[in-house]
Structure formats: structure tokens, C-alpha cells
Amino acid sequence: MNEHDVRKSLSDLPLQGLRFFEQTSSTNDVALAWATDGALDLSLVCAEEQTRGRGRGSRHWLTPPGVALAFSLVLRPKPEEASSLPLFSALGALAVCEAVEALGLHPEIKWPNDVLLNQRKFCGVLADAVWLAEKADSVVLGIGVNVAPASVPPPDELNFPATCLESEAGRSLDRLSLLREIVSALLYWRALFSSDLFMLTWEQRLAFRGQLVEVRGEAGEGRIGQVEGLERDGSLRLCSPGGSTFTVQFGEVHLRPVV
Ligand code: BTN
């Protein structure tokens, strides 16, 4: 991918700005700086390679050159979106699912926002916000997709099994059209942000529904329950082995199946 091809491929989408890098530290960091500097809603930062890509919980996210997608979209929350900030990362996950389903694959969302194929992660979403006087002035929605096998980190760097799209599809894929399909789906779902359809589609795509999982918070405290679905605010609803319902809020939460 090069800047010319990316611009051409995205030219009919209503993006308000595009910055492309052969190599950068982190597209989220670049987009955050741009947002602080006045980037408009729907400004996109895209890189072939990241040297300091960030994952959730300060983890490192690997983006070697030419084998993955790494991009970040600056969104200026509209008044009706401002009360549902946690849903922005779900927006990214939903968009990736839609684009990947068009390849004939069956992606699922590991709550809140990892995207899986065959119970292995191929995509992560990181939403960062720029706050001004207790109001989110902008949200930077960063998406990383493992496309070719060389984008999959070595097993000792993983905290959940990983895969890539090409291994799952069994063929090589065009990263440019994938980028276009994801951004296009993102614009579609943004228009439906937090609607009943948005929530229902997210719920239907939840991985491990009906299965026993362990959810572990930042402090390391774990709880086991069967995944039931989503609450209206996007929290995850589970049923404990004793039969009582409990919910898990957004935050630094790790979810894995109990086998
Ligand atoms: C995760 O699963 O922990 C989230 C990973 C998010 C990675 C993407 S790649 C593009 C953007 N820039 C970053 O530094 N991180 C996000």
C-alpha cells in the first residue's frame, strides 16, 4: 500500500482528512496529536508499519511492514453519542466483522472489542479520548488487523491465541480493499450508533454466547459465568454457576473461555 493508492481507494468516502505513513510510532498517537490540533470528524491516519503500536492495557501491538492494517479514525462525538463513549470501540469491532464476513468468514466479537475467527484473535480495537472540561472532545478509534501470517506475533508475546485473515481464508487478500470495506462499514454503523439494531447486531456477534467464561478485572479478581448477552449500555450480562445474573462494565477486563 502507498499513499496514492490509499487516497484513490478511499476517495469516494466522506473522510475529512488523511495522513499516511510508511512508518510511524502509533497511528493512535499521531491521530490524538492531530485531534488536539483541530483534526475534523472523520480524519484518518493510516500506516504501513508501527514501531510503538499500542494495545489495550499498555500492551504492545505489533505492526510489521506490509502484512497488516493499522489505522486510526478521529471522531468528534455528536451530542447523542457523547453519553455512550464505550460503544465507540464496539463500532470498530462491528465494522471489521462486516468487512470480514464479506470475505466468506465468520468473525465473532470477544467482548468488549477483540475480533476473533475460530476463537483466535485477528483484530484489536483501541479507543482513546481527548477530554476537554470533562467532555470528550474527540475519540480516536484505532484498529489493527492481522492480514498475512507474518503479522501474527510469536506465541510467547500473546495473552490470547492469535491468527490472521489470510490463514483463515486460505488465500491472499488485498489489504487496500479490506481497509476500504472496514472504513465504509464504520461509516454505516456510525449512523446507527447505539440504536437497537447496533446493539442487537453486536450481541448476535458475541463470541462464547451460552458458554462458561472467566472475566478478570485489572486487580486480577476473576468471576466465572455463562455469557448471556448485552445490557443497553454495552455491559456484558452473565449468569453465575449459582444461577444469579451479574454484569461486567467496560474497563480493563480479560475474558477467556473456561475449558
Ligand atoms: C488491543 O487488542 O489491545 C487493541 C489493539 C489496537 C491496535 C491498533 S493498530 C492501529 C492503532 N494504533 C495503535 O497504536 N493501536 C491501534
Short mmCIF file of C-alpha atoms and ligand atoms in Angstrom, two decimals, residues 25-29 50 52-57 59 61 63 69-72 113-114 121 123-126 142-145, ligand 1:
data_model
loop_
_atom_site.label_atom_id
_atom_site.label_comp_id
_atom_site.label_asym_id
_atom_site.label_seq_id
_atom_site.Cartn_x
_atom_site.Cartn_y
_atom_site.Cartn_z
CA SER A 25 5.17 5.22 16.10
CA SER A 26 1.44 4.61 16.65
CA THR A 27 -1.42 5.79 14.44
CA ASN A 28 -3.44 6.41 17.64
CA ASP A 29 -0.72 8.72 18.98
CA GLN A 50 4.11 0.93 13.55
CA ARG A 52 5.30 1.65 19.00
CA GLY A 53 1.81 0.35 18.30
CA ARG A 54 -0.32 0.29 21.44
CA GLY A 55 -2.85 -2.27 22.59
CA ARG A 56 -5.28 -2.07 25.50
CA GLY A 57 -3.82 -2.01 28.99
CA ARG A 59 0.32 -3.70 25.86
CA TRP A 61 0.75 -4.09 19.34
CA THR A 63 2.56 -4.00 13.03
CA LEU A 69 -3.69 -2.95 8.65
CA ALA A 70 -3.09 -0.22 11.25
CA PHE A 71 -5.23 2.87 11.16
CA SER A 72 -7.00 5.35 13.44
CA ASN A 113 -13.94 -5.42 21.27
CA ASP A 114 -11.49 -8.10 20.13
CA LYS A 121 -7.87 -13.05 17.68
CA CYS A 123 -8.05 -7.77 15.21
CA GLY A 124 -7.85 -5.40 18.15
CA VAL A 125 -9.57 -2.06 18.67
CA LEU A 126 -8.26 0.73 20.87
CA GLY A 142 -7.61 2.67 16.34
CA ILE A 143 -7.94 -0.63 14.54
CA GLY A 144 -5.22 -3.22 13.96
CA VAL A 145 -5.85 -6.23 11.71
C1 BTN B 1 -5.86 -4.50 21.56
O1 BTN B 1 -6.33 -5.53 21.12
O2 BTN B 1 -5.26 -4.48 22.66
C2 BTN B 1 -6.01 -3.22 20.79
C3 BTN B 1 -5.03 -3.14 19.64
C4 BTN B 1 -5.19 -1.89 18.82
C5 BTN B 1 -4.10 -1.76 17.77
C6 BTN B 1 -4.35 -0.61 16.84
S1 BTN B 1 -3.26 -0.63 15.44
C7 BTN B 1 -3.78 0.96 15.00
C8 BTN B 1 -3.90 1.75 16.27
N1 BTN B 1 -2.63 2.32 16.67
C9 BTN B 1 -2.18 1.81 17.82
O3 BTN B 1 -1.12 2.12 18.39
N2 BTN B 1 -3.06 0.91 18.29
C10 BTN B 1 -4.21 0.78 17.43
#
